[in-house]
CSV table of C-alpha atoms and ligand atoms in Angstrom, one decimal:
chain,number,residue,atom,x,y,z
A,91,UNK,CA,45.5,68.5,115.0
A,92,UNK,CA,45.9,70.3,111.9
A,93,UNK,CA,44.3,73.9,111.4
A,94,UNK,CA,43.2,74.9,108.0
A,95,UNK,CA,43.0,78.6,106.9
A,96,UNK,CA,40.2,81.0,107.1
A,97,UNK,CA,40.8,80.9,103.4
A,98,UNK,CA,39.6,77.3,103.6
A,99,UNK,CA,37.0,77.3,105.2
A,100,UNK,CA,35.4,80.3,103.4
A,101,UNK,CA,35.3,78.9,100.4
A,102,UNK,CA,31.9,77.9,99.5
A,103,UNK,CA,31.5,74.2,98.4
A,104,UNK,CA,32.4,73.6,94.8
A,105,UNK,CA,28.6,73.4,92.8
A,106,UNK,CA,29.6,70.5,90.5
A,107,UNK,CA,30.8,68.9,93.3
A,108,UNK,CA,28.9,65.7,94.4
A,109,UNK,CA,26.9,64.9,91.2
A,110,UNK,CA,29.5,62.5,89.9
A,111,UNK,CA,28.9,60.3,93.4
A,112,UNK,CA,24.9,60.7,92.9
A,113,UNK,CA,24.8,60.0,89.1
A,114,UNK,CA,27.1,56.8,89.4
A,115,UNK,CA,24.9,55.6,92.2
A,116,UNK,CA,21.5,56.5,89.7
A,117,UNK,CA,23.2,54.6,86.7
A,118,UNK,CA,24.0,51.6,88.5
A,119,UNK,CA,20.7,51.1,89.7
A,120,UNK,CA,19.6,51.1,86.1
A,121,UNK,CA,18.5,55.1,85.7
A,122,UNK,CA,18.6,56.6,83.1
A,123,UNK,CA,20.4,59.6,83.1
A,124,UNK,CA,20.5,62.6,81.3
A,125,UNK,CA,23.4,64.7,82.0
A,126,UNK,CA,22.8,68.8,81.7
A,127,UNK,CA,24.7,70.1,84.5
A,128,UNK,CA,28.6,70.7,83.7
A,129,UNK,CA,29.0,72.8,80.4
A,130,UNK,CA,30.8,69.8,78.7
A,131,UNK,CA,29.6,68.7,75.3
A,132,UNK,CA,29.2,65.7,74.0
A,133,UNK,CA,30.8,66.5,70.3
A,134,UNK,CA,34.6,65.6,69.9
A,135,UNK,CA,37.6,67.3,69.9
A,136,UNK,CA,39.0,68.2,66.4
A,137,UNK,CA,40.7,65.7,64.2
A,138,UNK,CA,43.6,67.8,64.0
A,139,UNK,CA,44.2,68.7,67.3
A,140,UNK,CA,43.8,64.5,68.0
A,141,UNK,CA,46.4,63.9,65.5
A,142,UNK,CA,48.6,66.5,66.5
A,143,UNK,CA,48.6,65.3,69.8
A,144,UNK,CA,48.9,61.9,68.7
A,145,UNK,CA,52.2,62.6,66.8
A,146,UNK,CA,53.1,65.2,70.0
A,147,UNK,CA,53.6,62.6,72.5
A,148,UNK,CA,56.3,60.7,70.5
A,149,UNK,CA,57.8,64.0,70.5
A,150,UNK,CA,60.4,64.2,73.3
A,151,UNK,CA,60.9,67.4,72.9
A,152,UNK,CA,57.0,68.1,73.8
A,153,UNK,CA,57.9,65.9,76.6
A,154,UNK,CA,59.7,68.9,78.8
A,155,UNK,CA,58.8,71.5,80.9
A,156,UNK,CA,56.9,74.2,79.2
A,157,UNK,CA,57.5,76.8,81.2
A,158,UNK,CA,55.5,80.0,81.0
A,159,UNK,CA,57.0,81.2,77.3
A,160,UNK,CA,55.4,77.7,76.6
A,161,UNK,CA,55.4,77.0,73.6
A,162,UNK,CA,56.3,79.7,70.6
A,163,UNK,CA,53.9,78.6,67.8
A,164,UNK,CA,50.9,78.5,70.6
A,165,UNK,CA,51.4,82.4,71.6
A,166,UNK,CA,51.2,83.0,67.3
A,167,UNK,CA,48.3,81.1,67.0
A,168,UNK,CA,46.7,82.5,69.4
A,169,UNK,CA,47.7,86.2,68.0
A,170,UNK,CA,46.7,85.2,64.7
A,171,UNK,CA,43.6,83.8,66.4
A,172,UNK,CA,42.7,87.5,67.8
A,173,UNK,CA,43.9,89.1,65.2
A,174,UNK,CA,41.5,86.9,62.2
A,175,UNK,CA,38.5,86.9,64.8
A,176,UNK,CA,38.4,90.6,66.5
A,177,UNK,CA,40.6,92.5,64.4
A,178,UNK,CA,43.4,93.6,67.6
A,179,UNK,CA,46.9,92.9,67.4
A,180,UNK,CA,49.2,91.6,70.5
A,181,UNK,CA,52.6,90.8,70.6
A,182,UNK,CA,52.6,87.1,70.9
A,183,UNK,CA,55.4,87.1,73.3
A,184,UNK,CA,54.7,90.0,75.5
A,185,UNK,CA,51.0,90.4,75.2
A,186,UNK,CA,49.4,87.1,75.2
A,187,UNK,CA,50.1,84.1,78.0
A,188,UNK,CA,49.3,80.3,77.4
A,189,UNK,CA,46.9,78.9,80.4
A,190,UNK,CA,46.0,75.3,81.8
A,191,UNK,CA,42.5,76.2,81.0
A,192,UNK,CA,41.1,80.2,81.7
A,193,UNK,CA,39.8,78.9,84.7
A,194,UNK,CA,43.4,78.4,86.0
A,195,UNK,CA,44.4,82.1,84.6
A,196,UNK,CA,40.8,83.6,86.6
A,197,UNK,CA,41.4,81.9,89.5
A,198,UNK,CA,45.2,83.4,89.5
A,199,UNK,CA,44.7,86.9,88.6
A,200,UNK,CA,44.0,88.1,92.3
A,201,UNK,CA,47.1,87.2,93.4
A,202,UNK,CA,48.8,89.2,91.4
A,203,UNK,CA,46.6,92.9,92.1
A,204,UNK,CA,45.4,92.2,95.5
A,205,UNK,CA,46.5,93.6,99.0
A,206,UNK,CA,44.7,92.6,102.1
A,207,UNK,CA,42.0,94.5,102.2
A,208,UNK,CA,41.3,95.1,99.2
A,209,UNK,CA,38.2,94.5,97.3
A,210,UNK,CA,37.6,92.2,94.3
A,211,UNK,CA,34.0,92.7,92.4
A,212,UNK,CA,32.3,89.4,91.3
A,213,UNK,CA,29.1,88.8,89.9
A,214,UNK,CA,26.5,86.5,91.3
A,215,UNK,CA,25.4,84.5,89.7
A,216,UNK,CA,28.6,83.3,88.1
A,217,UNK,CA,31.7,81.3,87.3
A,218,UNK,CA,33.0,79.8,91.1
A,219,UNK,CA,36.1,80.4,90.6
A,220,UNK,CA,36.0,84.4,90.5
A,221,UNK,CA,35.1,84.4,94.3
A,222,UNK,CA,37.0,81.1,94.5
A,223,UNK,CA,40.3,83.2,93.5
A,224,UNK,CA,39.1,86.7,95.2
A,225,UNK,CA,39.1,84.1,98.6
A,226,UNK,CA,41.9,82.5,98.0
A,227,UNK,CA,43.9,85.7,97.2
A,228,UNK,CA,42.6,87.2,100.8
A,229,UNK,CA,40.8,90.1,98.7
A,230,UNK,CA,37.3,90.6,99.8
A,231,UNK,CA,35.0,89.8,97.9
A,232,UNK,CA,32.2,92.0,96.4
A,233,UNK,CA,28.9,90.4,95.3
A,234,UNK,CA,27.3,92.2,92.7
A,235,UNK,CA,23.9,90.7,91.2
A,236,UNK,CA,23.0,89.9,87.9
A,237,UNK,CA,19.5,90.9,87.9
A,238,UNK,CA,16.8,89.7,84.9
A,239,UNK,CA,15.5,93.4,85.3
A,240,UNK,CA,18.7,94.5,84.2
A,241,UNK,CA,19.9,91.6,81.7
A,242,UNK,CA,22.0,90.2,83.9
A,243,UNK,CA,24.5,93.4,83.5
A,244,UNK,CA,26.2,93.9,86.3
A,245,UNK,CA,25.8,97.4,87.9
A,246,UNK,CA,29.4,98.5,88.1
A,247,UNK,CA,27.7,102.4,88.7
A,248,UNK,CA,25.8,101.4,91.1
A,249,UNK,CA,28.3,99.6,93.4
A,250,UNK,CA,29.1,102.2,96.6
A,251,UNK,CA,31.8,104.0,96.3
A,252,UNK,CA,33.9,103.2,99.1
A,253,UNK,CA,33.6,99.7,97.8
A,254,UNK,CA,34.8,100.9,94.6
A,255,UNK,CA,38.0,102.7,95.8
A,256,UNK,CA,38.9,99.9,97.6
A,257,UNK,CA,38.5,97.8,94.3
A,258,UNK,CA,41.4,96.3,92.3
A,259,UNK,CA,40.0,93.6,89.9
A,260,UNK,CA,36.2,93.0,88.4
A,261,UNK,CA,35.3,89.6,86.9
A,262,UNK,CA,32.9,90.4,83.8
A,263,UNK,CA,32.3,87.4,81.6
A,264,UNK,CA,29.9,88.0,78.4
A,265,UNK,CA,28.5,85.5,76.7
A,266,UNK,CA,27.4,84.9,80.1
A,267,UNK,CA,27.7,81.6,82.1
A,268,UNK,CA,24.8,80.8,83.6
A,269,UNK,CA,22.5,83.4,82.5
A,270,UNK,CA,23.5,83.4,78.6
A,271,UNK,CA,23.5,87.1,78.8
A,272,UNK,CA,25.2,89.4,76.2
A,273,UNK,CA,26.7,92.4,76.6
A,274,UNK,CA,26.1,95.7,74.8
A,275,UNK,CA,28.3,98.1,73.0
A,276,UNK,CA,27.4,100.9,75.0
A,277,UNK,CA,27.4,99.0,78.5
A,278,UNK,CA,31.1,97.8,77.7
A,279,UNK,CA,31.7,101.2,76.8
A,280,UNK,CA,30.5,102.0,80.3
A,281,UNK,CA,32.3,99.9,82.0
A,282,UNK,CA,35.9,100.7,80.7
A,283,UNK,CA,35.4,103.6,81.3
A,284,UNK,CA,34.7,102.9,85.2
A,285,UNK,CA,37.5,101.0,85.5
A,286,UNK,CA,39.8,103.5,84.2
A,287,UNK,CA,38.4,106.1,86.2
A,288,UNK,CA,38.8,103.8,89.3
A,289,UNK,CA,42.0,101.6,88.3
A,290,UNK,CA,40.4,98.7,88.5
A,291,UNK,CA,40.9,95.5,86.5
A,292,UNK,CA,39.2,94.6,84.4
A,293,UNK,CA,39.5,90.7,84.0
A,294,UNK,CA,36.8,89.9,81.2
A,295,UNK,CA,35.7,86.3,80.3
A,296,UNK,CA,35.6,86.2,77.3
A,297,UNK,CA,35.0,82.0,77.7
A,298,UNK,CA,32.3,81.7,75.5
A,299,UNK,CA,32.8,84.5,72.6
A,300,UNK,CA,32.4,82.0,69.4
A,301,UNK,CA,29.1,80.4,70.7
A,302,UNK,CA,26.4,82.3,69.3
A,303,UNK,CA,23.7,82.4,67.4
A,304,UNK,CA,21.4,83.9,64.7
A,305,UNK,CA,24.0,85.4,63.5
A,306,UNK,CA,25.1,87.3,66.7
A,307,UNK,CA,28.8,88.4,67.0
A,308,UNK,CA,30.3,88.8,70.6
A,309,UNK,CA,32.6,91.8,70.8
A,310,UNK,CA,36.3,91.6,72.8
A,311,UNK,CA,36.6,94.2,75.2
A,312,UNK,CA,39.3,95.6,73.4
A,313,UNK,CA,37.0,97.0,70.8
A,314,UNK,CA,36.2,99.5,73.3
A,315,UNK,CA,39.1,102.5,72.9
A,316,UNK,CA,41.0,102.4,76.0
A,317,UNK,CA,40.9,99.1,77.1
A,318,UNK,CA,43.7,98.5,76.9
A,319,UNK,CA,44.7,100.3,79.7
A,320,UNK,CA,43.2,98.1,82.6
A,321,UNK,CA,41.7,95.1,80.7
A,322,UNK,CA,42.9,91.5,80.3
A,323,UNK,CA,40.5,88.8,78.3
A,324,UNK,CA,40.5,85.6,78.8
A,325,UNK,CA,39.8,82.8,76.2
A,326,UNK,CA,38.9,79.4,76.0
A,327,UNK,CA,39.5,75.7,74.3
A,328,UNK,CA,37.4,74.3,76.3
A,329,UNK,CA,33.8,75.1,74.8
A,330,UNK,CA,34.3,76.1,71.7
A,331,UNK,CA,36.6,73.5,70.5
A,332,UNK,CA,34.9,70.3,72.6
A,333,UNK,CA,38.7,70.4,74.4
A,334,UNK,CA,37.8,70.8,78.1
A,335,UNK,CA,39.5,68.2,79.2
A,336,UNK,CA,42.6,69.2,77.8
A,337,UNK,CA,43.0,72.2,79.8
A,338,UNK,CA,44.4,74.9,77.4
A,339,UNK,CA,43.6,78.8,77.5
A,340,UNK,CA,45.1,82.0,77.1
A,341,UNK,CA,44.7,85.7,78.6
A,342,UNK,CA,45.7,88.6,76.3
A,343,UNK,CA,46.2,91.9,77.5
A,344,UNK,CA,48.9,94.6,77.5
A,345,UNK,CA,52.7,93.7,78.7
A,346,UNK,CA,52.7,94.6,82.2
A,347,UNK,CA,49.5,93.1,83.2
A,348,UNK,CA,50.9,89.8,81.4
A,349,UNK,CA,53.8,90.4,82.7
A,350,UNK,CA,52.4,90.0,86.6
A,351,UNK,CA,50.3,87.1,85.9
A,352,UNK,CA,53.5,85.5,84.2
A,353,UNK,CA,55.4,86.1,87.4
A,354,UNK,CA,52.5,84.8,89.3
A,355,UNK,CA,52.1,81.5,87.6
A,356,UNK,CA,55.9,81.1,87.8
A,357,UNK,CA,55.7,80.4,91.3
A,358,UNK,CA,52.2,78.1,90.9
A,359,UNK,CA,52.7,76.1,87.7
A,360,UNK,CA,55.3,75.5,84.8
A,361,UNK,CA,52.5,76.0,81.8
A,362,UNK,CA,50.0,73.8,79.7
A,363,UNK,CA,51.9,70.4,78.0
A,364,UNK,CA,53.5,71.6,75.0
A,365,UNK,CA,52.1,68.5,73.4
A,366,UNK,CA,48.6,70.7,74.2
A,367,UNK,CA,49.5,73.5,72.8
A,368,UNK,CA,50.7,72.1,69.6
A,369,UNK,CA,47.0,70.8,68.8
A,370,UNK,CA,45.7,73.6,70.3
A,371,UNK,CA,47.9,75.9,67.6
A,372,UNK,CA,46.2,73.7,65.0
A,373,UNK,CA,43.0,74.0,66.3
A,374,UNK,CA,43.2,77.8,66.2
A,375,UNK,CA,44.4,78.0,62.8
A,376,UNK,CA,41.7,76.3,61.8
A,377,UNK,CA,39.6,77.8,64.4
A,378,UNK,CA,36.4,79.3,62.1
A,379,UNK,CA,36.1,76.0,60.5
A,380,UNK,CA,35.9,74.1,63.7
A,381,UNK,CA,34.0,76.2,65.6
A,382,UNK,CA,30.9,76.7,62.8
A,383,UNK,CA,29.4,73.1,63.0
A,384,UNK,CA,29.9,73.5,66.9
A,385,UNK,CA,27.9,76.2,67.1
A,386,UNK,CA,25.3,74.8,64.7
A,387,UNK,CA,24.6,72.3,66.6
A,388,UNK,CA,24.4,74.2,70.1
A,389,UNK,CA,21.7,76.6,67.7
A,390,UNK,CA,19.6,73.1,67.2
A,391,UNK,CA,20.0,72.2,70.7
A,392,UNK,CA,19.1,75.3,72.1
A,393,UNK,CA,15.7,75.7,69.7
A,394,UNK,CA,14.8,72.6,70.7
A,395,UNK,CA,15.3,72.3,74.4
A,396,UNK,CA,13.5,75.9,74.4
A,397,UNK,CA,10.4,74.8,72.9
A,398,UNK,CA,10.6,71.6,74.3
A,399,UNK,CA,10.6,73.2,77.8
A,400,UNK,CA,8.0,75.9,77.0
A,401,UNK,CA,5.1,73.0,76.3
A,402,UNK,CA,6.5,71.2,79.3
A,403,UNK,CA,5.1,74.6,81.2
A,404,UNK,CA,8.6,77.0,81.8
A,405,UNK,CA,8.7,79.9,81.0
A,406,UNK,CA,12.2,80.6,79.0
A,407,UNK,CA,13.8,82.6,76.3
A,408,UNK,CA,16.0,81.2,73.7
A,409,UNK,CA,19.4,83.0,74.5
A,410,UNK,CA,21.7,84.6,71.8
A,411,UNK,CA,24.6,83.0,73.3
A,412,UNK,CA,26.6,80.4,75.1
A,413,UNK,CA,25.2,77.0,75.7
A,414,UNK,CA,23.2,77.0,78.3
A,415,UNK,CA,19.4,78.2,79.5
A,416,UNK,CA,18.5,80.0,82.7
A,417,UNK,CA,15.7,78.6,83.3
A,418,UNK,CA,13.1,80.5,85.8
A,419,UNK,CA,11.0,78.7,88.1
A,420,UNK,CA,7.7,79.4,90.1
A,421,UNK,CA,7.6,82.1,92.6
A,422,UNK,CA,9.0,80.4,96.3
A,423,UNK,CA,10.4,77.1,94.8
A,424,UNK,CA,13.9,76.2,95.8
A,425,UNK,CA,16.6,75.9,92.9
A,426,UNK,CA,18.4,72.9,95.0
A,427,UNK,CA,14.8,71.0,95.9
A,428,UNK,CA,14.1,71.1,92.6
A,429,UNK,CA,17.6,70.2,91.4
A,430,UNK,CA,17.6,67.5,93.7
A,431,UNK,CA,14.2,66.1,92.7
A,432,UNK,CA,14.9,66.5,89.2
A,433,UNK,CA,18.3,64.4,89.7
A,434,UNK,CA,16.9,61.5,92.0
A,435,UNK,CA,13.2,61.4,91.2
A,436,UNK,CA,13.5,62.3,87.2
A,437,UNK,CA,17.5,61.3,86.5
A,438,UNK,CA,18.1,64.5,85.2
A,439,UNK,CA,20.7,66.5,86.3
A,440,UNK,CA,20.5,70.4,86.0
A,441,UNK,CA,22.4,72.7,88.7
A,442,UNK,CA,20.8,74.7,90.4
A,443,UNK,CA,20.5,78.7,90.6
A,444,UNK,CA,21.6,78.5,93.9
A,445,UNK,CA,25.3,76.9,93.2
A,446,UNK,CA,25.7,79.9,91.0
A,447,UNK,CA,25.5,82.0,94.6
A,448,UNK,CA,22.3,83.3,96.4
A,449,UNK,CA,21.6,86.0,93.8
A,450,UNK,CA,21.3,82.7,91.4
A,451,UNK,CA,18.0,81.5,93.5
A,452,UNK,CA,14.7,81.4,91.7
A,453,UNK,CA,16.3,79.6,88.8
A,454,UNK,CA,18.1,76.6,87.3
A,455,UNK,CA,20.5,76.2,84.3
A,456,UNK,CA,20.5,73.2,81.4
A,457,UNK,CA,23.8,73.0,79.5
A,458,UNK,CA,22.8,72.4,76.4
A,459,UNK,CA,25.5,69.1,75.9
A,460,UNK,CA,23.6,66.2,74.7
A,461,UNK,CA,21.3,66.6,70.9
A,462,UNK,CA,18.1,67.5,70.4
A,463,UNK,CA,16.3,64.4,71.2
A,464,UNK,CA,17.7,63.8,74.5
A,465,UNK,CA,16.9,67.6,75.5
A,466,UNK,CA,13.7,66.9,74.7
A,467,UNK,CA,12.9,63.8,76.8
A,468,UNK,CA,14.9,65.9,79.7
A,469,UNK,CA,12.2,68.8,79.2
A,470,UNK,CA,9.6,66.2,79.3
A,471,UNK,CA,10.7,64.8,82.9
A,472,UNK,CA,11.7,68.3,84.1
A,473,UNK,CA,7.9,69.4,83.2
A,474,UNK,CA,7.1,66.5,85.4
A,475,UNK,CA,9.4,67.7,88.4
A,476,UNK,CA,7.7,71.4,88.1
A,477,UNK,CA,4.4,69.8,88.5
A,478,UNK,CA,5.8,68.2,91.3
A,479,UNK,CA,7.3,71.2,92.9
A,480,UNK,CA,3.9,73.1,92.0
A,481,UNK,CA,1.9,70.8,94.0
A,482,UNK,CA,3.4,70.2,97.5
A,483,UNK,CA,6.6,70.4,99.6
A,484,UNK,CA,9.3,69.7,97.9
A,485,UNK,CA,10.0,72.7,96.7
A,486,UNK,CA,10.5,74.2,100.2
A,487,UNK,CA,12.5,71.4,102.1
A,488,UNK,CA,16.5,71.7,100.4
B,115,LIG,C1,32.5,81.6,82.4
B,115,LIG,C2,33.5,80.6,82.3
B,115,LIG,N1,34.8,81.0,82.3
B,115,LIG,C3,35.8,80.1,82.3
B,115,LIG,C4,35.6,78.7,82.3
B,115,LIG,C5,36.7,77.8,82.4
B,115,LIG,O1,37.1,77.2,81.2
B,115,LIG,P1,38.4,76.4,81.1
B,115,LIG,O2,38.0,75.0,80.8
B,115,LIG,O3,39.1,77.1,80.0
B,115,LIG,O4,39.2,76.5,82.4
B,115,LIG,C6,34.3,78.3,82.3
B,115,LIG,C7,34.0,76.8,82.4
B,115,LIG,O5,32.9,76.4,82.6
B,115,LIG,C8,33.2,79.2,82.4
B,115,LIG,O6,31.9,78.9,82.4
């Protein structure tokens, strides 16, 4: 018989995981279903990354292995990219590394700071793949909540401090996925300057830094003086330029923390297609163009799946940021009844708080993929599934 690792079996099941089983079963018997679960919009990629990928795969030359340098014009993009948008220069070849997707980079990072025994701090509720990496890397894992009461901020003060000692790496990620959060000034500011104090990485997400709205301008963390020092941020295709599926990222950060992800992902991968990072290149240079309609649209969505789900009887804020709502529900209900009943009983699909980790419970997050009709007839339904929930059982059998 074959043994798998403690790793392995410590790993929490992946949150996404079996809707794609559920829904296909739904839509073949004729359901309608509205889709609000994985933060993948329905708008296109851009023409010019299509073309440039079109003209890139009769390229053999974008044929071959990328390797981690990848490919040079990718790393200047994505310079220039930082550079246009935040103002901070990096060395393209030395200070900024090409991912398959940030989640791939996240997920990576531990291996590269952690010793067993170590800790790695990750917020709950959050991206998976911070405690899916922190597992995988053998570091144990922190849980730190991301409490309403406080924004969603996580406490890095008021974490104990024999936990922080033994702490390498942090996982902060503002614009926040699933709360929407933001991040203050000050409260970066903060944080930095705990992490320098303890030598902790500092791996900020910055996933979702060019979705935002009325008017709203996410920082880096390298605005904050010192950063520098123990930070690497991590950007994203994915959302802002409809390219998820393309899996292309990058981290940016100072030489010798590149430098040890670089050597990690030499032994793990050989680097995004190079025919991806041409048309990502493209899309960067163009990136404010892009990115504007984008983000007008999520501003749309957003007003209207807020109001939409405020005369449907919840009780939720319209967020400055990212695209999704974290959606509170009555006192006592579960996240995955309700998700579930929303999914079979309504066809909608929303994920519930509780995939985002236990601290998650209590609430349940909409991505904000589909336009503003379609949020609305989900608000409708999921108005339906609350007065469900409010009237009997469901909500306390999982
Ligand atoms: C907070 C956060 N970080 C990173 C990612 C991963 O994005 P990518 O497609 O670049 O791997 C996601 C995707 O949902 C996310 O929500």
């Amino acid at each position: 018989m074959i043994k798998f690792s403690q790793r392995l079996q410590a790993l929490p099941g992946y949150p996404l995981a079996e809707i794609p089983s559920i829904k296909r079963r739904l839509i073949e018997a004729g359901v309608d279903v509205i889709d609000l679960g994985a933060g993948d919009n329905d708008t296109p990629p851009p023409a010019v990354a299509v073309e440039s990928m079109t003209a890139g795969l009769r390229n053999p030359a974008l044929s071959k292995y990328g390797f981690q340098q990848g490919l040079p014009e990718f790393r200047q993009a994505a310079a220039r990219w930082i550079e246009r948008r935040f103002g901070h220069r990096f060395d393209p070849f030395t200070e900024i590394l090409p991912l398959i997707g940030s989640k791939e980079g996240l997920s990576h990072l531990p291996l590269a700071v952690v010793n067993p025994g170590d800790v790695v701090i990750v917020p709950e509720p959050g991206y998976q793949a911070y405690l899916g990496g922190a597992l995988l890397s053998g570091a144990e894992p922190y849980i730190a909540p991301l409490r309403p009461e406080n924004q969603f901020l996580l406490q890095l003060d008021q974490v104990p401090a024999d936990i922080l000692r033994r702490s390498r790496l942090v996982f902060l990620n503002y614009p926040n996925n699933p709360t929407a959060a933001i991040a203050p000034r000050p409260y970066l500011e903060r944080i930095v300057a705990l992490c320098r104090q303890h030598g902790i990485l500092l791996a900020y997400d910055n996933a979702y830094c060019d979705l935002t709205f009325d008017g709203y301008q996410a920082p880096s963390i390298f605005d904050v003086p010192g950063a520098r020092d123990i930070a690497l941020e991590f950007f994203s295709l994915s959302k802002s330029y409809s390219m998820t599926g393309w899996r292309l990222g990058f981290a940016a950060g100072r030489a010798e923390l590149i430098g040890a992800l670089t050597r990690v992902k030499s032994y793990v991968d050989t680097g995004p297609f190079l025919a991806v990072q041409k048309a990502g290149a493209a899309a960067l240079d163009q990136g404010e163009e892009i990115v504007a309609p984008i983000r007008a649209e999520l501003q749309r969505r957003r007003d209207a799946a807020v109001t939409a789900l405020q005369d449907a009887g919840f009780s939720v804020e319209a967020p400055q940021a990212a695209m999704y709502l974290w959606v509170p529900l009555p006192q006592h209900a579960q996240s995955a009844a309700f998700a579930k009943h929303a999914l079979e009983e309504m066809g909608v699909v929303v994920l519930p708080g509780s995939a985002f980790g236990p601290a998650g419970e209590g609430f349940f997050r909409i991505a904000l993929t589909v336009g503003p009709e379609r949020l609305r007839a989900a608000a409708e339904r999921l108005g339906q599934a609350l007065e469900r929930i409010r009237r009997g059982p469901v909500a306390t059998t999982a």
